Coordinates of C-alpha atoms and ligand atoms in Angstrom, one line a residue:
Chain A
M1 CA -11.1 113.9 48.5
E2 CA -11.9 110.3 48.6
E3 CA -9.6 108.1 46.7
I4 CA -11.1 106.1 43.8
T5 CA -9.6 102.8 42.9
F6 CA -10.3 101.5 39.4
R7 CA -10.5 97.8 39.1
I8 CA -8.3 96.5 36.3
A9 CA -8.0 92.8 35.7
P10 CA -4.3 91.9 35.9
E11 CA -2.5 90.9 32.7
S12 CA -1.7 87.5 34.0
K13 CA -5.4 86.7 34.4
V14 CA -6.3 87.7 30.9
R15 CA -3.5 86.4 28.8
K16 CA -3.7 82.7 28.0
K17 CA -0.8 80.4 27.1
P18 CA -0.8 79.3 23.5
S19 CA -1.4 75.6 23.1
F20 CA -1.0 73.1 20.3
L21 CA -3.4 70.6 21.8
K22 CA -6.3 72.8 22.8
P23 CA -7.5 73.5 19.3
W24 CA -8.2 69.8 18.8
M25 CA -11.0 70.2 21.4
S26 CA -13.1 71.8 18.7
I27 CA -13.3 68.5 16.9
K28 CA -16.0 67.5 19.4
Y29 CA -18.4 69.6 17.4
L30 CA -18.1 67.2 14.5
F31 CA -20.5 64.8 16.2
K32 CA -23.0 67.4 17.4
K33 CA -26.1 68.4 15.6
P34 CA -25.4 71.4 13.3
V35 CA -27.0 74.6 14.5
T36 CA -28.6 75.5 11.2
I37 CA -32.0 76.4 9.9
K38 CA -32.5 74.6 6.6
I39 CA -34.4 77.4 5.0
P40 CA -36.4 75.9 2.2
Y41 CA -37.6 73.1 4.5
E42 CA -37.8 74.9 7.9
S43 CA -38.8 78.4 8.5
L44 CA -38.0 80.9 11.2
E45 CA -40.8 82.7 12.9
P46 CA -40.1 86.4 13.0
A47 CA -40.5 88.1 16.4
K48 CA -43.9 89.6 17.2
D49 CA -43.9 93.2 15.9
Y50 CA -40.9 92.6 13.7
R51 CA -40.7 95.7 11.6
G52 CA -41.9 94.6 8.2
F53 CA -44.1 96.0 5.5
H54 CA -46.7 98.6 6.2
T55 CA -50.5 98.4 6.6
L56 CA -52.8 101.3 6.1
N57 CA -56.3 101.8 7.4
W58 CA -57.8 103.7 4.5
K59 CA -60.8 104.8 6.6
T60 CA -58.8 106.5 9.4
C61 CA -55.9 108.0 7.5
I62 CA -56.5 111.8 7.5
G63 CA -53.9 112.6 4.9
C64 CA -52.0 114.8 7.4
N65 CA -48.6 113.9 5.9
M66 CA -47.0 113.5 9.3
C67 CA -45.5 110.2 8.0
G68 CA -44.2 111.9 4.9
Q69 CA -42.4 114.5 7.0
I70 CA -40.8 112.2 9.5
C71 CA -39.6 109.6 7.0
P72 CA -35.8 109.8 7.0
A73 CA -35.6 108.3 3.5
R74 CA -38.3 110.4 1.9
A75 CA -40.0 107.1 1.0
I76 CA -43.5 108.4 1.6
E77 CA -45.4 110.3 -1.0
M78 CA -49.0 111.4 -0.7
T79 CA -51.2 109.9 -3.3
W80 CA -54.7 110.9 -4.4
I81 CA -56.9 107.9 -4.8
E82 CA -60.2 107.1 -6.4
V83 CA -61.9 103.9 -5.2
D84 CA -65.0 102.6 -7.0
G85 CA -65.4 105.9 -8.8
K86 CA -65.3 107.9 -5.6
V87 CA -62.4 110.2 -4.9
E88 CA -61.0 109.8 -1.4
K89 CA -61.2 113.1 0.5
R90 CA -57.7 112.9 1.8
P91 CA -54.5 111.7 0.2
H92 CA -53.0 108.5 1.4
P93 CA -49.3 107.7 1.9
K94 CA -47.6 105.6 -0.8
V95 CA -44.5 103.8 0.4
D96 CA -41.5 103.2 -1.8
Y97 CA -39.6 100.1 -0.6
G98 CA -36.7 101.0 -2.7
R99 CA -35.9 103.7 -0.2
C100 CA -37.7 102.7 3.0
T101 CA -35.4 101.8 5.8
F102 CA -38.1 100.1 7.8
C103 CA -37.5 102.4 10.8
Q104 CA -41.2 102.6 11.4
F105 CA -41.0 106.2 12.4
C106 CA -44.0 106.8 10.2
V107 CA -46.0 104.3 12.3
D108 CA -45.1 105.9 15.6
V109 CA -45.8 109.4 14.3
C110 CA -49.2 108.7 12.8
P111 CA -51.8 110.6 14.9
T112 CA -54.7 108.3 14.0
N113 CA -52.8 105.0 14.1
A114 CA -53.9 104.5 10.5
L115 CA -50.4 103.4 9.5
G116 CA -49.2 100.1 11.0
F117 CA -47.0 97.3 10.1
A118 CA -47.0 93.5 9.9
E119 CA -44.2 91.0 10.3
S120 CA -43.8 90.1 6.7
Y121 CA -40.4 91.1 5.4
M122 CA -39.6 89.2 2.2
L123 CA -39.9 90.8 -1.2
T124 CA -37.9 89.6 -4.0
T125 CA -38.3 90.3 -7.7
E126 CA -36.4 90.0 -10.9
W127 CA -35.0 93.0 -12.8
K128 CA -38.1 93.4 -15.0
D129 CA -39.9 96.7 -14.8
E130 CA -43.4 95.3 -14.3
E131 CA -42.1 93.3 -11.3
L132 CA -40.3 96.3 -9.8
Q133 CA -43.7 97.9 -9.5
L134 CA -44.1 95.8 -6.4
F135 CA -41.8 98.0 -4.5
D136 CA -44.1 101.0 -4.7
W137 CA -47.5 100.7 -3.1
V138 CA -50.2 102.3 -1.1
P139 CA -50.3 99.8 1.9
I140 CA -53.4 97.7 2.1
P141 CA -55.7 97.6 5.1
P142 CA -54.3 95.6 8.1
E143 CA -57.1 93.0 8.2
T144 CA -56.4 91.9 4.6
F145 CA -52.6 91.9 5.2
R146 CA -53.0 89.9 8.5
E147 CA -55.3 87.4 6.8
I148 CA -52.9 86.7 4.0
Q149 CA -50.0 86.5 6.5
E150 CA -51.8 84.1 8.7
S151 CA -52.9 81.9 5.9
R152 CA -49.5 81.6 4.3
R153 CA -47.0 82.2 7.0
D154 CA -44.2 82.6 4.6
W155 CA -43.6 86.2 5.6
R156 CA -43.7 87.5 2.0
F157 CA -45.1 90.6 0.5
P158 CA -48.9 90.0 0.3
V159 CA -49.1 91.2 -3.3
E160 CA -48.2 89.0 -6.1
R161 CA -48.3 91.5 -8.9
I162 CA -49.1 95.2 -9.3
K163 CA -50.5 96.3 -12.6
F164 CA -50.5 100.0 -13.4
N165 CA -52.4 101.2 -16.4
K166 CA -50.8 104.4 -17.5
E167 CA -53.8 105.7 -19.5
T168 CA -56.7 105.0 -17.1
K169 CA -54.4 105.4 -14.1
E170 CA -55.9 102.3 -12.7
V171 CA -53.9 100.2 -10.3
T172 CA -54.7 96.6 -9.6
Y173 CA -53.0 94.6 -6.7
Y174 CA -53.3 90.9 -7.3
L175 CA -53.2 89.8 -3.7
K176 CA -51.7 86.4 -2.7
N177 CA -55.1 85.1 -1.6
G178 CA -56.5 85.5 -5.1
E179 CA -58.4 88.7 -4.6
E180 CA -57.9 91.8 -6.7
F181 CA -57.6 95.2 -5.1
K182 CA -58.5 98.0 -7.5
F183 CA -58.2 101.8 -7.3
K184 CA -57.2 104.7 -9.4
I185 CA -54.3 107.0 -8.7
L186 CA -55.3 110.6 -9.6
G187 CA -52.2 112.4 -8.6
Y188 CA -49.4 112.9 -6.2
G189 CA -48.5 115.5 -3.6
L190 CA -50.5 117.4 -1.0
K191 CA -52.6 119.5 -3.4
P192 CA -55.6 117.7 -4.8
P193 CA -55.0 117.0 -8.5
A194 CA -57.1 118.5 -11.3
A195 CA -58.6 115.1 -12.0
A196 CA -60.2 115.2 -8.5
K197 CA -61.8 118.6 -9.1
P198 CA -64.3 118.4 -12.0
K199 CA -66.4 115.8 -10.3
P200 CA -69.2 117.7 -8.7
A201 CA -69.5 115.3 -5.7
A202 CA -65.9 115.5 -4.9
K203 CA -65.5 119.2 -5.5
P204 CA -66.4 120.7 -2.2
A205 CA -64.5 118.0 -0.3
A206 CA -61.4 118.5 -2.4
K207 CA -61.5 122.2 -1.9
S208 CA -61.8 122.0 1.8
V209 CA -58.8 119.7 1.8
E210 CA -56.9 122.2 -0.2
K211 CA -57.7 125.0 2.2
K212 CA -56.7 123.0 5.2
E213 CA -53.8 121.3 3.7
E214 CA -51.9 124.2 2.2
P215 CA -51.3 126.3 5.3
K216 CA -50.5 123.2 7.2
A217 CA -48.1 122.0 4.7
E218 CA -46.2 125.3 4.7
K219 CA -46.0 125.4 8.5
K220 CA -44.7 121.9 8.6
E221 CA -42.2 122.5 5.9
A222 CA -40.6 125.4 7.7
P223 CA -39.4 123.6 10.8
A224 CA -38.4 120.7 8.7
K225 CA -35.7 122.7 7.0
P226 CA -33.3 123.2 9.8
E227 CA -33.6 119.5 10.4
E228 CA -32.4 118.8 7.0
K229 CA -29.4 121.0 7.5
K230 CA -28.4 119.1 10.5
E231 CA -28.3 115.9 8.5
Chain B
M1 CA -1.4 47.6 -25.0
I2 CA -5.1 48.1 -25.1
E3 CA -5.3 46.5 -21.6
T4 CA -2.8 49.0 -20.3
A5 CA -4.7 51.9 -21.9
L6 CA -8.0 50.7 -20.3
K7 CA -6.3 50.4 -17.0
A8 CA -4.9 53.9 -17.3
L9 CA -8.3 55.2 -18.2
F10 CA -9.8 53.4 -15.2
I11 CA -7.2 54.8 -12.8
L12 CA -7.8 58.3 -14.2
L13 CA -11.6 58.1 -13.9
Y14 CA -11.4 56.5 -10.5
A15 CA -8.9 59.1 -9.2
T16 CA -11.0 62.0 -10.5
F17 CA -14.2 60.7 -9.1
V18 CA -12.8 59.8 -5.7
G19 CA -10.8 63.0 -5.6
F20 CA -14.0 65.0 -6.1
M21 CA -15.7 62.9 -3.3
F22 CA -12.7 63.8 -1.1
M23 CA -13.2 67.5 -1.9
G24 CA -16.8 67.0 -0.9
I25 CA -15.8 65.2 2.3
I26 CA -13.5 68.0 3.2
R27 CA -16.3 70.6 2.8
I28 CA -18.8 68.5 4.8
V29 CA -16.3 67.7 7.6
T30 CA -15.2 71.3 7.9
A31 CA -18.8 72.4 7.9
R32 CA -19.7 70.0 10.7
I33 CA -16.8 71.2 12.8
H34 CA -18.2 74.7 12.3
R35 CA -21.7 73.3 13.3
R36 CA -23.0 73.9 9.8
V37 CA -24.6 71.3 7.5
G38 CA -22.4 71.9 4.5
P39 CA -23.1 71.2 0.8
P40 CA -23.9 67.7 -0.6
I41 CA -20.9 65.5 -1.2
Y42 CA -21.1 65.9 -4.9
Q43 CA -21.0 69.7 -4.8
P44 CA -17.4 69.9 -6.2
I45 CA -18.5 68.1 -9.3
L46 CA -21.3 70.5 -9.8
D47 CA -18.9 73.4 -9.3
T48 CA -16.5 72.0 -11.9
I49 CA -19.3 71.4 -14.4
K50 CA -20.4 75.0 -13.9
L51 CA -16.9 76.3 -14.3
L52 CA -16.3 74.3 -17.4
S53 CA -19.5 75.6 -19.0
K54 CA -18.7 79.3 -18.6
K55 CA -19.1 81.3 -21.7
S56 CA -16.2 83.7 -21.3
N57 CA -12.7 82.5 -20.8
I58 CA -9.9 85.0 -20.2
T59 CA -6.5 84.0 -21.5
H60 CA -3.2 85.8 -21.2
G61 CA -1.3 84.0 -23.8
L62 CA 0.2 80.6 -24.4
I63 CA 1.9 80.0 -21.1
Y64 CA -1.2 80.9 -19.2
D65 CA -3.1 78.0 -20.9
F66 CA -0.1 75.7 -21.0
G67 CA 0.7 76.1 -17.3
I68 CA -2.7 74.6 -16.3
L69 CA -2.4 71.7 -18.7
Y70 CA 1.1 71.1 -17.4
A71 CA -0.2 70.9 -13.9
V72 CA -3.0 68.6 -14.8
G73 CA -0.7 66.4 -16.9
A74 CA 1.9 66.1 -14.1
T75 CA -0.8 65.1 -11.6
V76 CA -2.2 62.5 -13.9
L77 CA 1.3 61.2 -14.5
A78 CA 1.9 61.0 -10.7
V79 CA -1.3 59.0 -10.3
M80 CA -0.1 56.5 -12.9
F81 CA 3.1 55.8 -11.0
I82 CA 1.6 55.3 -7.6
P83 CA 0.5 51.7 -7.0
L84 CA -3.2 51.6 -6.6
G85 CA -3.8 48.3 -4.9
N86 CA -2.9 45.7 -7.5
V87 CA -4.0 47.9 -10.4
G88 CA -1.1 49.9 -11.7
V89 CA 0.2 51.0 -15.0
L90 CA 3.7 52.2 -14.2
R91 CA 3.9 51.0 -10.7
A92 CA 7.1 49.0 -11.3
Y93 CA 8.9 52.3 -12.0
G94 CA 7.2 54.4 -9.3
D95 CA 10.1 55.2 -7.1
L96 CA 9.8 57.5 -4.2
I97 CA 11.8 60.4 -5.5
L98 CA 10.0 60.4 -8.9
I99 CA 6.6 60.5 -7.3
T100 CA 7.5 63.1 -4.8
F101 CA 8.8 65.2 -7.6
L102 CA 5.8 64.7 -9.8
L103 CA 3.5 65.7 -6.9
E104 CA 5.3 69.1 -6.7
I105 CA 5.3 69.8 -10.4
P106 CA 1.6 70.9 -10.5
M107 CA 2.5 73.7 -8.2
L108 CA 5.1 74.9 -10.7
G109 CA 2.5 74.6 -13.5
I110 CA 0.1 76.8 -11.6
M111 CA 2.9 79.2 -11.0
F112 CA 3.7 79.5 -14.7
A113 CA 0.1 80.3 -15.5
A114 CA -0.3 82.6 -12.6
M115 CA 2.9 84.6 -13.3
S116 CA 2.0 85.0 -16.9
S117 CA -1.3 86.6 -16.0
G118 CA 0.6 89.7 -14.8
N119 CA -1.6 90.2 -11.7
P120 CA 0.3 91.4 -8.7
W121 CA -1.7 89.2 -6.4
A122 CA -0.8 86.2 -8.4
G123 CA 2.8 87.3 -8.2
I124 CA 2.7 87.4 -4.4
G125 CA 0.9 84.1 -4.3
A126 CA 3.5 82.5 -6.6
Q127 CA 6.3 83.8 -4.4
R128 CA 4.6 82.4 -1.3
A129 CA 4.0 79.1 -3.0
L130 CA 7.6 78.8 -4.1
L131 CA 8.8 79.6 -0.7
T132 CA 6.5 77.0 0.8
L133 CA 7.7 74.5 -1.8
L134 CA 11.2 75.3 -0.8
A135 CA 10.4 74.9 2.9
I136 CA 8.8 71.5 2.7
Q137 CA 11.7 70.0 0.7
V138 CA 13.8 69.5 3.8
P139 CA 11.5 67.4 6.0
L140 CA 10.2 65.7 2.8
G141 CA 13.7 64.7 1.8
F142 CA 14.5 63.4 5.2
A143 CA 11.2 61.4 5.3
I144 CA 12.0 59.8 1.9
V145 CA 15.5 59.1 3.0
A146 CA 14.3 57.4 6.2
L147 CA 11.9 55.2 4.1
A148 CA 14.6 54.3 1.6
E149 CA 17.1 53.6 4.3
Y150 CA 14.7 51.4 6.3
Y151 CA 13.5 49.3 3.4
G152 CA 16.6 49.4 1.3
T153 CA 14.7 50.3 -1.8
F154 CA 13.2 53.3 -3.6
S155 CA 10.4 51.5 -5.3
T156 CA 7.0 52.3 -3.9
Y157 CA 5.6 49.0 -4.9
Q158 CA 8.4 47.1 -3.1
I159 CA 7.8 49.2 0.0
V160 CA 4.1 48.2 -0.2
M161 CA 5.0 44.6 -0.6
A162 CA 7.5 44.8 2.3
Q163 CA 4.8 46.2 4.5
Q164 CA 2.7 43.1 3.8
T165 CA 5.2 41.0 5.6
M166 CA 6.8 43.4 8.1
G167 CA 3.6 45.3 9.2
W168 CA 2.8 48.9 8.5
S169 CA 5.5 51.5 8.3
I170 CA 4.1 53.6 11.1
A171 CA 4.4 50.7 13.4
H172 CA 8.2 51.2 13.4
L173 CA 9.5 54.1 15.3
P174 CA 11.9 55.7 12.8
L175 CA 9.2 55.5 10.1
L176 CA 6.5 56.8 12.5
L177 CA 8.7 59.9 12.9
A178 CA 9.0 60.2 9.1
A179 CA 5.2 59.7 8.8
I180 CA 4.5 62.6 11.2
A181 CA 6.9 64.9 9.3
Y182 CA 5.3 63.8 6.0
D183 CA 1.8 64.4 7.4
L184 CA 2.8 68.0 8.3
V185 CA 4.2 68.4 4.8
L186 CA 1.0 67.0 3.3
Q187 CA -0.9 69.9 4.8
A188 CA 1.1 72.3 2.6
M189 CA 0.8 70.0 -0.4
F190 CA -2.9 69.9 -0.1
G191 CA -3.0 73.7 0.3
K192 CA -4.8 73.3 3.6
E193 CA -5.1 75.6 6.4
P194 CA -2.1 76.1 8.6
F195 CA 0.0 76.2 5.5
D196 CA -2.4 77.4 2.8
I197 CA -0.2 80.5 2.5
M198 CA 0.0 80.4 -1.3
I199 CA -3.8 80.4 -1.7
A200 CA -4.6 82.4 1.3
P201 CA -8.2 83.4 0.6
G202 CA -9.0 86.6 2.3
E203 CA -5.4 87.6 2.7
I204 CA -4.2 87.9 -0.9
S205 CA -7.5 87.1 -2.7
L206 CA -6.7 83.5 -3.8
G207 CA -3.1 84.2 -4.7
P208 CA -2.1 82.4 -7.9
M209 CA -5.7 81.5 -8.6
V210 CA -6.8 85.1 -8.7
E211 CA -6.9 85.5 -12.5
F212 CA -8.3 82.1 -13.4
G213 CA -11.9 81.7 -14.4
G214 CA -14.1 79.5 -16.4
K215 CA -12.3 76.5 -18.0
H216 CA -9.0 77.3 -16.4
M217 CA -10.5 77.1 -12.9
G218 CA -12.5 74.0 -13.9
L219 CA -9.3 72.3 -15.0
L220 CA -7.6 73.4 -11.8
N221 CA -10.5 71.9 -9.8
I222 CA -10.0 68.6 -11.6
Q223 CA -6.3 68.9 -11.0
H224 CA -6.9 69.5 -7.3
A225 CA -9.2 66.5 -7.1
I226 CA -6.6 64.2 -8.7
A227 CA -3.8 65.7 -6.6
L228 CA -5.8 65.0 -3.4
F229 CA -6.3 61.5 -4.5
A230 CA -2.6 61.0 -5.5
E231 CA -1.2 62.5 -2.3
T232 CA -3.4 60.6 0.1
L233 CA -2.8 57.4 -2.0
F234 CA 1.0 57.9 -1.8
F235 CA 0.9 58.4 1.9
S236 CA -1.3 55.4 2.4
N237 CA 1.0 53.4 0.2
I238 CA 4.3 54.2 1.9
F239 CA 3.2 54.6 5.5
L240 CA -0.1 52.8 6.0
G241 CA 0.7 49.5 4.3
G242 CA -0.8 50.0 1.0
G243 CA -3.7 47.9 -0.1
V244 CA -2.8 44.6 -1.7
V245 CA -5.4 42.1 -0.7
T246 CA -4.9 38.5 -1.7
A247 CA -7.6 37.0 0.5
F248 CA -10.1 36.1 -2.2
A249 CA -9.7 33.6 -5.0
S250 CA -11.0 35.8 -7.8
P251 CA -8.7 38.6 -8.9
I252 CA -11.6 41.0 -9.4
L253 CA -12.8 40.6 -5.8
N254 CA -9.2 41.1 -4.7
T255 CA -9.0 44.3 -6.7
I256 CA -12.2 45.7 -5.3
A257 CA -11.2 44.7 -1.8
S258 CA -7.8 46.3 -2.1
L259 CA -9.4 49.5 -3.5
G260 CA -11.8 49.6 -0.6
V261 CA -9.0 49.1 2.0
L262 CA -7.0 51.8 0.3
L263 CA -10.0 54.1 0.3
V264 CA -10.5 53.8 4.0
K265 CA -6.8 54.6 4.6
Q266 CA -7.0 57.5 2.2
V267 CA -10.0 58.9 4.0
A268 CA -8.2 58.6 7.3
V269 CA -5.3 60.6 6.0
L270 CA -7.7 63.1 4.5
L271 CA -9.7 63.5 7.8
V272 CA -6.5 64.2 9.8
A273 CA -5.6 66.9 7.3
T274 CA -9.1 68.3 7.3
F275 CA -9.2 68.5 11.1
M276 CA -5.9 70.3 11.1
A277 CA -7.2 72.7 8.5
A278 CA -10.4 73.4 10.4
I279 CA -8.9 74.1 13.8
F280 CA -5.6 75.9 13.1
P281 CA -5.3 79.4 11.6
R282 CA -3.0 80.2 8.8
F283 CA 0.7 80.8 9.3
T284 CA 2.5 83.7 7.8
I285 CA 5.0 82.7 5.2
D286 CA 8.1 83.4 7.4
Q287 CA 6.5 81.4 10.2
A288 CA 5.8 78.5 7.9
A289 CA 9.4 78.5 6.6
K290 CA 10.8 78.6 10.1
F291 CA 8.3 75.9 11.2
Y292 CA 9.2 73.5 8.4
W293 CA 12.9 74.0 8.9
K294 CA 12.5 73.3 12.6
W295 CA 10.1 70.7 13.9
P296 CA 9.3 68.5 10.9
T297 CA 12.9 68.6 9.9
I298 CA 14.1 67.6 13.3
I299 CA 11.5 64.8 13.5
A300 CA 12.2 63.5 10.1
A301 CA 16.0 63.7 10.5
L302 CA 15.7 61.8 13.7
G303 CA 13.7 59.2 11.9
A304 CA 16.3 59.0 9.1
I305 CA 19.1 58.6 11.7
L306 CA 17.2 55.9 13.6
A307 CA 16.4 54.1 10.3
S308 CA 20.1 54.0 9.3
L309 CA 21.3 52.6 12.7
Ligands
LIG1 S1 -49.5 110.1 9.4 FE1 -51.1 108.6 9.5 S2 -53.0 109.8 9.1 FE2 -51.3 111.1 8.5 S3 -51.1 110.8 6.3 FE3 -49.7 109.3 7.3 S4 -50.9 107.5 7.6 FE4 -52.3 109.1 7.1
LIG2 S1 -40.5 102.9 7.9 FE1 -39.2 104.7 8.1 S2 -38.2 104.8 6.1 FE2 -39.9 103.4 5.8 S3 -41.6 104.8 5.1 FE3 -41.8 104.7 7.4 S4 -40.6 106.4 8.1 FE4 -40.0 106.1 6.0

């Protein structure tokens, strides 16, 4: 058998002699320019495709809940939405940034590329309940998000304030560019909520979703369980 | 009488303000060596104001409060004895031993307060501080003896005046040795890095200071500022020729000039201490004791012997 020699750096080459004078060399940095980013005055550009907040194309999301299943933090919940008096046929994912780890698995797994992300990463609020609403949103369409991001370039959450009216279930996003983004949340989960049913226009659509959705959901849930056990 | 009181007040205010600036300088210089920007120079003042305006103050009894006041009082008293250019309240009585002693008293005051808090970290910190205090006595004593032997007097003011005619102390070899030893001791007196064993942030979570908060910590900050001023001032006075300027006709101009000269010298002392603090890691307490009883003692003893020849 061929002999193998492992190369090991000898002790004498690795060990240095302690010195009293050498530490004084570091005083040279006193006269060099500090390597600092003065944050309120200068800003740092995040890398392209830095994993930030999500965007969602409401037109192409098919409500398949793939994102909800892969999410390691269970941050995604399907939400039934009514825009301008019309119930959306499919549920859309709602992301909870209190739990999200920004792994962007949900973006990779989305079959229609409806879910995306932008580079914005800053979201700070006070402890007040109404401000904490900001952490829980149905992501806005990518064009709007990008537009706000490009115009401000402060890498902050594009929504200033989220108002949720408990009675009418109406949600208003006050976007940073001054626009308002309104819709109603009818319910959560994979099954269409009762509120979506009585409307004659939405009825057939909602039912078909129900038929398709339920068996799918059950199938998906079954293989998901052993995964949970592994964790 | 009133004039003396005004003078004392001036010295106190000046010492506090300059001391805070020194603390700011330390932070900026340390930051620059780390290639950071650092806080603005008046940051320690803001810190102290914040601490003094805290709502809740914990106290553990009379000694806990008294120890802090004792430390502040001793530092203020020390400043009064050290000649500050040609302003001085008690400078005629400011002999070397008294000032050296007064500069160490604050540490005892802090120990009082720390020990009465009953926190084990504070206890460890106090032990370490007392051992450091013990260790620095030997080189410090020799340095003082060398000075007294060389000039034939214990009075700080007379030493300053003698340097006016004979040149700075550090220009003479025996006193240069004493100055080197004293500078190493200063590091421990400031509580700066190679010998900041009693404070040891990160090692014993601030040591004696662990229990202090609010007003106690604010007062300690003030004490630290004045102590920085006093220690650098004392060093500049006995080794760097003090600052008595008599070049101008008007006494006020003379005073301002001498304060300015002193300030430059003090900042020089401070910068050396800051550099050492920024580039050397902390000693353990046994290493520090061994160190002080070895090199500074040998150097200072050599200086004392040379001075008496
Ligand atoms: S995986 Fe994509 S299409 Fe499916 S629900 Fe999530 S966002 Fe919509
Ligand atoms: S980024 Fe990761 S943690 Fe956040 S919602 Fe998507 S899958 Fe869940």
